[in-house]
């Protein structure tokens, strides 16, 4: 599979990973993860070669006519846990070097791919200039569509993250596993986020900040403009102010950690200057988001 | 120092402004951040803001100021005024005659001093000045160029072994540069030569010092009636002191000590018997710094007698006059021979061929002297007292020989000389192609018949006639003669094809024939020459050098001070804005590097 986000080596590495859903949701028959057994569901998943014991009725005769080979069509089980990836593409994400937004898109793409390879149903929820957008994908073959969609995704200025969360909640009626990738500058959104924990759904918060946000360097008299509003403040930034900022930032991060802990959510802090592969292979696994 | 654009200096007001601007506290920096959430919770200390910051040493600002300052000065175009002279032309005439060989020390000649003085002169010139150098003498040459080329040229010139006419050279120089601007002319010589009307145009540089020179300046030999010779010698003493000098005649026993007074001393060596020698060499036995004039020679080119033929009736007065001429061999014959003689006198009898040119032919000498005209080539437009047309430049080809008998019996077509139809007596003289015409008409007696030869009754007439002959037989004179360098030596026609060898370097030379048919040879070097014709060999001894070649003005050389002082000097502006422009660029580069490093 060719894509513009990852190279094939990286994809081969993360193919072995699985999204780890700790909760046993009522709709899940096996209680863990979406089974890979072929079910009677109507959702086609993929083909596999016929082996002795397979039911003949699942042989795709059209494929046989073309290829003279026997192939079985597999369908997803109806009782798989839906995965929702909520990507913050608000203006505040378009910041930093490397860009937070690109980092977030790559994370979303990686999580989606891992899920798709595991035959999970992935729904990506985000904002666009026309409002809320959600799109579902299933099966490994749809990974390229995910990559294309995320590659061409742009910053939206029309809908805020908390609204995306609210809208996601409204479509995820049966619950599921929610991954929210954002910079979480707005603490007001916590009340919307915690609503996602209904029906024993699992929520993972992936907190992304750029190095410039973690350690700002500009000093002197500065007029600070908010990227998502027209407001600005003037501050004189000296050493004292930087120390104070650092303290406040740590408090802010802690605040989200506590919030996550309180509502049994997974939380990881992933600054963009971290190596991306390390974030996937180490941080997310340490946070029990992946295994 | 000055500025071409001083108004540009007003731009320097920007410098303090630049300094103030750097102190000016700038507006807050505008920064867009993802969220002002945290910053909003930080209290603004709001320190007191002054419009101007505290000045601090800023090396970048310093170089920026220097960029601006250098640029302003460059725009203002600074210059300094320096003195300069306009381009000038310096012309030097160097006397390269033999006297410049006089030594002033064991290693240096006057000529060397002259070259040194010229080099000093040229050294004082600017690179844009022009130098012209003329040297006079047999090695004369010319140079025109810049001072660098002039130095190279000066190393190549040399002094000649002869006298030279510096006056002619100087006059020609003046003609060629008339009207030139900023021209200075110099004459470098050991003689304070009078240049005539161009005297004031030349600045003299006199070289030389006290000399020890004594030399022979003139020599002439006079044959006495008794066959001996009187030798006249002039000795020049330029030492400043009266000195006794030994004098002798080479190849003889004649020698004497002569007191040479300061200046010119003349003496006569009387009654000198030189035997059959064709060369008289007078020598001063003395070593001095100019030895070319220590000897002089007189030589005899043609030792034979003048041969005269009188054919026909012997004209006693004429024959007597010829016999009175020294070294003259007169033959009276009834045979009208037409070759082998120098002078032919045909009385009544004419040969079939009249000798033409180079000899004197007298035909029918007149008996009536009053109708006889002496003279040179006569003018056809002139008429004499008797109304006779005087002819001029008559070509020998126009002469028609008419038979003599017709003369005696009246006018006949042949054997009678006629010129333009008029029967005359023709006298050929050795003046080349032109005929010396003695114009007279044959008398009625001569024409009318009968004996046409009369014996004149006035011996004086014949004496004058013979004197006239004598005056025309210069080349036959068997006297001794002296030759001077650069002066043409007339030779008899028999030496026309002679070969001449200069014994000093075995150089082969030839006589030349001029447009008048005269044969001559110009020796350009002092020394001995040997001339060989078909059946004759003669030694030619060439002497100096004119009298003043040995002269010594006795003064030290001096290049006049400040010879160019009166030339117009100007003050020129020498700009140097380019240095400030370069500085400005240099400072700009430093500023750029500093900014890069600071950022």
Tab-separated table of N, CA, C and O in Angstrom, chain A residues 46-139:
chain	number	residue	atom	x	y	z
A	46	UNK	N	-13.004	-9.031	4.221
A	46	UNK	CA	-11.952	-9.276	3.249
A	46	UNK	C	-12.082	-10.701	2.714
A	46	UNK	O	-13.004	-11.436	3.070
A	47	UNK	N	-11.199	-11.106	1.784
A	47	UNK	CA	-11.149	-12.463	1.223
A	47	UNK	C	-10.001	-13.211	1.887
A	47	UNK	O	-8.997	-12.635	2.252
A	48	UNK	N	-10.225	-14.528	1.920
A	48	UNK	CA	-9.093	-15.372	2.291
A	48	UNK	C	-9.232	-16.677	1.512
A	48	UNK	O	-10.310	-17.036	1.033
A	49	UNK	N	-8.123	-17.344	1.396
A	49	UNK	CA	-8.135	-18.590	0.635
A	49	UNK	C	-8.962	-19.683	1.321
A	49	UNK	O	-9.034	-19.762	2.544
A	50	UNK	N	-9.593	-20.494	0.460
A	50	UNK	CA	-10.451	-21.589	0.985
A	50	UNK	C	-9.582	-22.675	1.638
A	50	UNK	O	-8.562	-23.056	1.093
A	51	UNK	N	-9.999	-23.054	2.801
A	51	UNK	CA	-9.345	-24.203	3.449
A	51	UNK	C	-10.430	-25.258	3.737
A	51	UNK	O	-11.607	-24.917	3.853
A	52	UNK	N	-9.988	-26.462	3.838
A	52	UNK	CA	-10.959	-27.556	4.062
A	52	UNK	C	-11.702	-27.296	5.370
A	52	UNK	O	-11.100	-27.037	6.407
A	53	UNK	N	-13.027	-27.395	5.279
A	53	UNK	CA	-13.865	-27.141	6.452
A	53	UNK	C	-14.652	-25.854	6.304
A	53	UNK	O	-15.649	-25.632	7.011
A	54	UNK	N	-14.199	-24.961	5.378
A	54	UNK	CA	-14.947	-23.708	5.194
A	54	UNK	C	-16.277	-24.012	4.519
A	54	UNK	O	-16.387	-24.957	3.722
A	55	UNK	N	-17.235	-23.178	4.835
A	55	UNK	CA	-18.537	-23.399	4.233
A	55	UNK	C	-18.529	-22.942	2.797
A	55	UNK	O	-18.034	-21.839	2.475
A	56	UNK	N	-19.078	-23.823	1.945
A	56	UNK	CA	-19.058	-23.547	0.508
A	56	UNK	C	-19.864	-22.299	0.194
A	56	UNK	O	-19.533	-21.535	-0.720
A	57	UNK	N	-20.880	-22.032	1.019
A	57	UNK	CA	-21.758	-20.907	0.663
A	57	UNK	C	-21.046	-19.556	0.767
A	57	UNK	O	-21.521	-18.538	0.304
A	58	UNK	N	-19.886	-19.567	1.426
A	58	UNK	CA	-19.155	-18.309	1.552
A	58	UNK	C	-18.105	-18.122	0.450
A	58	UNK	O	-17.409	-17.120	0.406
A	59	UNK	N	-18.068	-19.138	-0.482
A	59	UNK	CA	-17.107	-18.994	-1.588
A	59	UNK	C	-17.625	-17.939	-2.554
A	59	UNK	O	-18.803	-17.941	-2.911
A	60	UNK	N	-16.747	-17.077	-2.953
A	60	UNK	CA	-17.121	-16.032	-3.909
A	60	UNK	C	-16.885	-16.585	-5.303
A	60	UNK	O	-15.749	-16.737	-5.767
A	61	UNK	N	-18.031	-16.998	-5.979
A	61	UNK	CA	-17.910	-17.677	-7.266
A	61	UNK	C	-17.495	-16.714	-8.380
A	61	UNK	O	-16.916	-17.139	-9.391
A	62	UNK	N	-17.759	-15.492	-8.186
A	62	UNK	CA	-17.319	-14.522	-9.200
A	62	UNK	C	-15.800	-14.452	-9.250
A	62	UNK	O	-15.194	-14.415	-10.321
A	63	UNK	N	-15.233	-14.430	-8.089
A	63	UNK	CA	-13.762	-14.404	-8.020
A	63	UNK	C	-13.201	-15.695	-8.597
A	63	UNK	O	-12.202	-15.692	-9.317
A	64	UNK	N	-13.925	-16.848	-8.338
A	64	UNK	CA	-13.467	-18.140	-8.860
A	64	UNK	C	-13.479	-18.110	-10.375
A	64	UNK	O	-12.571	-18.616	-11.023
A	65	UNK	N	-14.553	-17.513	-10.960
A	65	UNK	CA	-14.658	-17.451	-12.426
A	65	UNK	C	-13.503	-16.654	-13.026
A	65	UNK	O	-13.013	-16.980	-14.100
A	66	UNK	N	-13.098	-15.666	-12.299
A	66	UNK	CA	-12.019	-14.806	-12.854
A	66	UNK	C	-10.655	-15.423	-12.623
A	66	UNK	O	-9.763	-15.308	-13.445
A	67	UNK	N	-10.506	-16.023	-11.428
A	67	UNK	CA	-9.156	-16.450	-11.059
A	67	UNK	C	-8.978	-17.958	-10.988
A	67	UNK	O	-7.877	-18.434	-10.829
A	68	UNK	N	-10.108	-18.712	-11.053
A	68	UNK	CA	-10.072	-20.166	-10.908
A	68	UNK	C	-9.503	-20.583	-9.557
A	68	UNK	O	-8.911	-21.638	-9.405
A	69	UNK	N	-9.639	-19.687	-8.614
A	69	UNK	CA	-9.206	-20.034	-7.265
A	69	UNK	C	-10.394	-19.885	-6.332
A	69	UNK	O	-11.290	-19.092	-6.589
A	70	UNK	N	-10.407	-20.694	-5.250
A	70	UNK	CA	-11.516	-20.602	-4.304
A	70	UNK	C	-11.147	-19.617	-3.218
A	70	UNK	O	-10.127	-19.772	-2.543
A	71	UNK	N	-12.046	-18.613	-3.023
A	71	UNK	CA	-11.803	-17.599	-1.995
A	71	UNK	C	-13.065	-17.441	-1.185
A	71	UNK	O	-14.169	-17.424	-1.724
A	72	UNK	N	-12.883	-17.308	0.126
A	72	UNK	CA	-13.996	-17.195	1.056
A	72	UNK	C	-14.169	-15.725	1.412
A	72	UNK	O	-13.204	-15.029	1.687
A	73	UNK	N	-15.368	-15.240	1.410
A	73	UNK	CA	-15.637	-13.883	1.848
A	73	UNK	C	-15.871	-13.901	3.337
A	73	UNK	O	-16.615	-14.724	3.846
A	74	UNK	N	-15.183	-12.940	4.040
A	74	UNK	CA	-15.338	-12.871	5.490
A	74	UNK	C	-16.123	-11.626	5.838
A	74	UNK	O	-15.931	-10.557	5.255
A	75	UNK	N	-16.936	-11.757	6.802
A	75	UNK	CA	-17.746	-10.630	7.259
A	75	UNK	C	-17.435	-10.362	8.720
A	75	UNK	O	-17.070	-11.265	9.472
A	76	UNK	N	-17.561	-9.080	9.100
A	76	UNK	CA	-17.289	-8.733	10.496
A	76	UNK	C	-18.434	-9.205	11.390
A	76	UNK	O	-19.577	-9.299	10.961
A	77	UNK	N	-18.007	-9.402	12.601
A	77	UNK	CA	-19.038	-9.765	13.579
A	77	UNK	C	-19.828	-8.522	13.912
A	77	UNK	O	-19.274	-7.414	14.011
A	78	UNK	N	-21.028	-8.628	14.075
A	78	UNK	CA	-21.862	-7.483	14.374
A	78	UNK	C	-21.561	-6.904	15.740
A	78	UNK	O	-21.892	-5.781	16.034
A	79	UNK	N	-20.992	-7.691	16.566
A	79	UNK	CA	-20.818	-7.210	17.933
A	79	UNK	C	-19.430	-6.616	18.192
A	79	UNK	O	-18.964	-6.569	19.312
A	80	UNK	N	-18.661	-6.147	17.116
A	80	UNK	CA	-17.339	-5.537	17.320
A	80	UNK	C	-17.485	-4.163	17.989
A	80	UNK	O	-18.492	-3.473	17.794
A	81	UNK	N	-16.460	-3.756	18.792
A	81	UNK	CA	-16.509	-2.457	19.459
A	81	UNK	C	-16.137	-1.370	18.483
A	81	UNK	O	-15.077	-1.416	17.862
A	82	UNK	N	-16.961	-0.403	18.319
A	82	UNK	CA	-16.593	0.691	17.392
A	82	UNK	C	-15.520	1.594	17.991
A	82	UNK	O	-15.504	1.850	19.187
A	83	UNK	N	-14.638	2.015	17.135
A	83	UNK	CA	-13.534	2.895	17.542
A	83	UNK	C	-13.813	4.270	16.960
A	83	UNK	O	-14.100	4.400	15.775
A	84	UNK	N	-13.705	5.261	17.796
A	84	UNK	CA	-13.911	6.635	17.328
A	84	UNK	C	-12.622	7.419	17.574
A	84	UNK	O	-12.134	7.462	18.717
A	85	UNK	N	-12.130	7.965	16.497
A	85	UNK	CA	-10.920	8.802	16.629
A	85	UNK	C	-11.358	10.254	16.413
A	85	UNK	O	-11.827	10.611	15.317
A	86	UNK	N	-11.252	11.023	17.490
A	86	UNK	CA	-11.645	12.439	17.425
A	86	UNK	C	-10.375	13.259	17.282
A	86	UNK	O	-9.535	13.284	18.186
A	87	UNK	N	-10.299	13.911	16.120
A	87	UNK	CA	-9.060	14.668	15.821
A	87	UNK	C	-9.350	16.165	15.911
A	87	UNK	O	-10.269	16.668	15.251
A	88	UNK	N	-8.599	16.806	16.748
A	88	UNK	CA	-8.742	18.253	16.887
A	88	UNK	C	-8.016	18.932	15.709
A	88	UNK	O	-6.781	18.892	15.614
A	89	UNK	N	-8.808	19.504	14.804
A	89	UNK	CA	-8.171	20.255	13.701
A	89	UNK	C	-8.544	21.732	13.764
A	89	UNK	O	-8.791	22.384	12.760
A	90	UNK	N	-8.590	22.211	15.047
A	90	UNK	CA	-8.873	23.636	15.233
A	90	UNK	C	-7.605	24.450	15.006
A	90	UNK	O	-6.504	23.881	14.962
A	91	UNK	N	-7.728	25.773	14.905
A	91	UNK	CA	-6.571	26.605	14.573
A	91	UNK	C	-5.409	26.491	15.563
A	91	UNK	O	-4.252	26.663	15.196
A	92	UNK	N	-5.728	26.184	16.818
A	92	UNK	CA	-4.650	26.114	17.798
A	92	UNK	C	-3.690	24.965	17.498
A	92	UNK	O	-2.553	24.946	17.994
A	93	UNK	N	-4.137	24.006	16.705
A	93	UNK	CA	-3.270	22.865	16.375
A	93	UNK	C	-2.236	23.221	15.303
A	93	UNK	O	-1.240	22.531	15.133
A	94	UNK	N	-2.504	24.297	14.589
A	94	UNK	CA	-1.597	24.674	13.500
A	94	UNK	C	-0.472	25.519	14.065
A	94	UNK	O	-0.391	26.735	13.841
A	95	UNK	N	0.375	24.883	14.803
A	95	UNK	CA	1.413	25.620	15.511
A	95	UNK	C	2.604	24.714	15.746
A	95	UNK	O	2.453	23.491	15.863
A	96	UNK	N	3.743	25.306	15.826
A	96	UNK	CA	4.939	24.560	16.237
A	96	UNK	C	5.721	24.008	15.064
A	96	UNK	O	5.250	23.939	13.924
A	97	UNK	N	6.906	23.663	15.363
A	97	UNK	CA	7.807	23.029	14.384
A	97	UNK	C	8.549	21.908	15.119
A	97	UNK	O	9.430	22.208	15.917
A	98	UNK	N	8.174	20.635	14.914
A	98	UNK	CA	7.199	20.182	13.911
A	98	UNK	C	5.763	20.553	14.308
A	98	UNK	O	5.479	20.763	15.488
A	99	UNK	N	4.931	20.631	13.287
A	99	UNK	CA	3.550	21.090	13.501
A	99	UNK	C	2.768	20.081	14.335
A	99	UNK	O	2.839	18.867	14.104
A	100	UNK	N	2.018	20.615	15.284
A	100	UNK	CA	1.152	19.753	16.104
A	100	UNK	C	0.120	19.065	15.236
A	100	UNK	O	-0.232	17.902	15.470
A	101	UNK	N	-0.402	19.759	14.287
A	101	UNK	CA	-1.469	19.234	13.450
A	101	UNK	C	-0.982	18.037	12.655
A	101	UNK	O	-1.668	17.009	12.577
A	102	UNK	N	0.172	18.153	12.088
A	102	UNK	CA	0.708	17.039	11.318
A	102	UNK	C	0.976	15.852	12.244
A	102	UNK	O	0.708	14.694	11.917
A	103	UNK	N	1.466	16.175	13.413
A	103	UNK	CA	1.729	15.117	14.412
A	103	UNK	C	0.428	14.413	14.767
A	103	UNK	O	0.355	13.179	14.861
A	104	UNK	N	-0.617	15.202	14.952
A	104	UNK	CA	-1.912	14.628	15.328
A	104	UNK	C	-2.475	13.796	14.182
A	104	UNK	O	-3.073	12.734	14.408
A	105	UNK	N	-2.301	14.260	12.975
A	105	UNK	CA	-2.814	13.494	11.825
A	105	UNK	C	-2.101	12.160	11.720
A	105	UNK	O	-2.711	11.128	11.417
A	106	UNK	N	-0.808	12.182	11.960
A	106	UNK	CA	-0.046	10.942	11.878
A	106	UNK	C	-0.499	9.976	12.970
A	106	UNK	O	-0.642	8.765	12.749
A	107	UNK	N	-0.755	10.510	14.154
A	107	UNK	CA	-1.242	9.657	15.244
A	107	UNK	C	-2.589	9.048	14.883
A	107	UNK	O	-2.823	7.857	15.099
A	108	UNK	N	-3.439	9.883	14.351
A	108	UNK	CA	-4.771	9.402	13.957
A	108	UNK	C	-4.636	8.319	12.911
A	108	UNK	O	-5.333	7.277	12.985
A	109	UNK	N	-3.788	8.553	11.942
A	109	UNK	CA	-3.609	7.589	10.870
A	109	UNK	C	-3.063	6.280	11.400
A	109	UNK	O	-3.511	5.195	10.989
A	110	UNK	N	-2.119	6.380	12.337
A	110	UNK	CA	-1.526	5.155	12.889
A	110	UNK	C	-2.554	4.355	13.669
A	110	UNK	O	-2.675	3.123	13.507
A	111	UNK	N	-3.325	5.074	14.509
A	111	UNK	CA	-4.351	4.375	15.306
A	111	UNK	C	-5.389	3.758	14.381
A	111	UNK	O	-5.839	2.617	14.597
A	112	UNK	N	-5.795	4.500	13.370
A	112	UNK	CA	-6.797	3.985	12.439
A	112	UNK	C	-6.295	2.763	11.726
A	112	UNK	O	-7.014	1.764	11.577
A	113	UNK	N	-5.058	2.797	11.305
A	113	UNK	CA	-4.485	1.665	10.569
A	113	UNK	C	-4.430	0.431	11.446
A	113	UNK	O	-4.769	-0.681	11.005
A	114	UNK	N	-3.984	0.639	12.664
A	114	UNK	CA	-3.897	-0.506	13.593
A	114	UNK	C	-5.278	-1.128	13.771
A	114	UNK	O	-5.459	-2.356	13.781
A	115	UNK	N	-6.270	-0.240	13.903
A	115	UNK	CA	-7.618	-0.760	14.067
A	115	UNK	C	-8.123	-1.456	12.835
A	115	UNK	O	-8.778	-2.509	12.903
A	116	UNK	N	-7.862	-0.906	11.700
A	116	UNK	CA	-8.361	-1.483	10.455
A	116	UNK	C	-7.719	-2.837	10.201
A	116	UNK	O	-8.388	-3.759	9.711
A	117	UNK	N	-6.468	-2.941	10.494
A	117	UNK	CA	-5.793	-4.224	10.307
A	117	UNK	C	-6.426	-5.278	11.228
A	117	UNK	O	-6.546	-6.449	10.854
A	118	UNK	N	-6.878	-4.818	12.375
A	118	UNK	CA	-7.545	-5.751	13.308
A	118	UNK	C	-9.033	-5.887	13.028
A	118	UNK	O	-9.783	-6.410	13.870
A	119	UNK	N	-9.427	-5.415	11.896
A	119	UNK	CA	-10.817	-5.503	11.437
A	119	UNK	C	-11.766	-4.705	12.310
A	119	UNK	O	-12.975	-4.970	12.358
A	120	UNK	N	-11.217	-3.722	13.008
A	120	UNK	CA	-12.091	-2.863	13.789
A	120	UNK	C	-12.786	-1.883	12.876
A	120	UNK	O	-12.296	-1.562	11.785
A	121	UNK	N	-13.942	-1.423	13.352
A	121	UNK	CA	-14.619	-0.371	12.610
A	121	UNK	C	-14.103	0.955	13.160
A	121	UNK	O	-14.206	1.215	14.354
A	122	UNK	N	-13.573	1.746	12.305
A	122	UNK	CA	-12.975	3.013	12.717
A	122	UNK	C	-13.840	4.142	12.189
A	122	UNK	O	-14.179	4.170	11.003
A	123	UNK	N	-14.150	5.059	13.073
A	123	UNK	CA	-14.858	6.268	12.649
A	123	UNK	C	-13.986	7.454	13.025
A	123	UNK	O	-13.573	7.597	14.180
A	124	UNK	N	-13.702	8.250	12.056
A	124	UNK	CA	-12.881	9.434	12.308
A	124	UNK	C	-13.803	10.637	12.362
A	124	UNK	O	-14.591	10.874	11.429
A	125	UNK	N	-13.738	11.350	13.438
A	125	UNK	CA	-14.601	12.505	13.656
A	125	UNK	C	-13.753	13.752	13.734
A	125	UNK	O	-12.756	13.806	14.466
A	126	UNK	N	-14.158	14.754	12.972
A	126	UNK	CA	-13.397	16.000	12.989
A	126	UNK	C	-14.301	17.123	12.501
A	126	UNK	O	-15.469	16.910	12.202
A	127	UNK	N	-13.707	18.268	12.439
A	127	UNK	CA	-14.475	19.417	11.973
A	127	UNK	C	-14.016	19.828	10.588
A	127	UNK	O	-12.892	19.551	10.170
A	128	UNK	N	-14.913	20.429	9.871
A	128	UNK	CA	-14.549	21.004	8.585
A	128	UNK	C	-15.205	22.364	8.502
A	128	UNK	O	-15.944	22.760	9.404
A	129	UNK	N	-14.994	23.026	7.426
A	129	UNK	CA	-15.597	24.353	7.276
A	129	UNK	C	-17.113	24.257	7.128
A	129	UNK	O	-17.811	25.255	7.286
A	130	UNK	N	-17.576	23.059	6.844
A	130	UNK	CA	-19.039	22.859	6.741
A	130	UNK	C	-19.627	22.310	8.048
A	130	UNK	O	-20.826	22.023	8.120
A	131	UNK	N	-18.750	22.135	9.018
A	131	UNK	CA	-19.258	21.635	10.305
A	131	UNK	C	-18.666	20.293	10.688
A	131	UNK	O	-17.555	19.948	10.250
A	132	UNK	N	-19.398	19.555	11.429
A	132	UNK	CA	-18.922	18.264	11.946
A	132	UNK	C	-18.864	17.251	10.805
A	132	UNK	O	-19.772	17.165	9.975
A	133	UNK	N	-17.830	16.417	10.815
A	133	UNK	CA	-17.678	15.362	9.815
A	133	UNK	C	-17.277	14.092	10.534
A	133	UNK	O	-16.402	14.106	11.395
A	134	UNK	N	-17.950	12.978	10.164
A	134	UNK	CA	-17.489	11.682	10.662
A	134	UNK	C	-17.523	10.706	9.496
A	134	UNK	O	-18.434	10.737	8.677
A	135	UNK	N	-16.547	9.884	9.463
A	135	UNK	CA	-16.482	8.928	8.372
A	135	UNK	C	-15.975	7.604	8.903
A	135	UNK	O	-14.969	7.563	9.622
A	136	UNK	N	-16.703	6.544	8.501
A	136	UNK	CA	-16.350	5.217	9.015
A	136	UNK	C	-15.556	4.434	8.010
A	136	UNK	O	-15.735	4.571	6.790
A	137	UNK	N	-14.691	3.575	8.542
A	137	UNK	CA	-13.868	2.723	7.695
A	137	UNK	C	-13.785	1.347	8.332
A	137	UNK	O	-13.780	1.191	9.551
A	138	UNK	N	-13.676	0.356	7.492
A	138	UNK	CA	-13.499	-1.004	8.004
A	138	UNK	C	-12.669	-1.760	7.005
A	138	UNK	O	-12.861	-1.631	5.788
A	139	UNK	N	-11.854	-2.606	7.543
A	139	UNK	CA	-11.034	-3.466	6.674
A	139	UNK	C	-9.740	-2.769	6.296
A	139	UNK	O	-9.659	-1.550	6.165
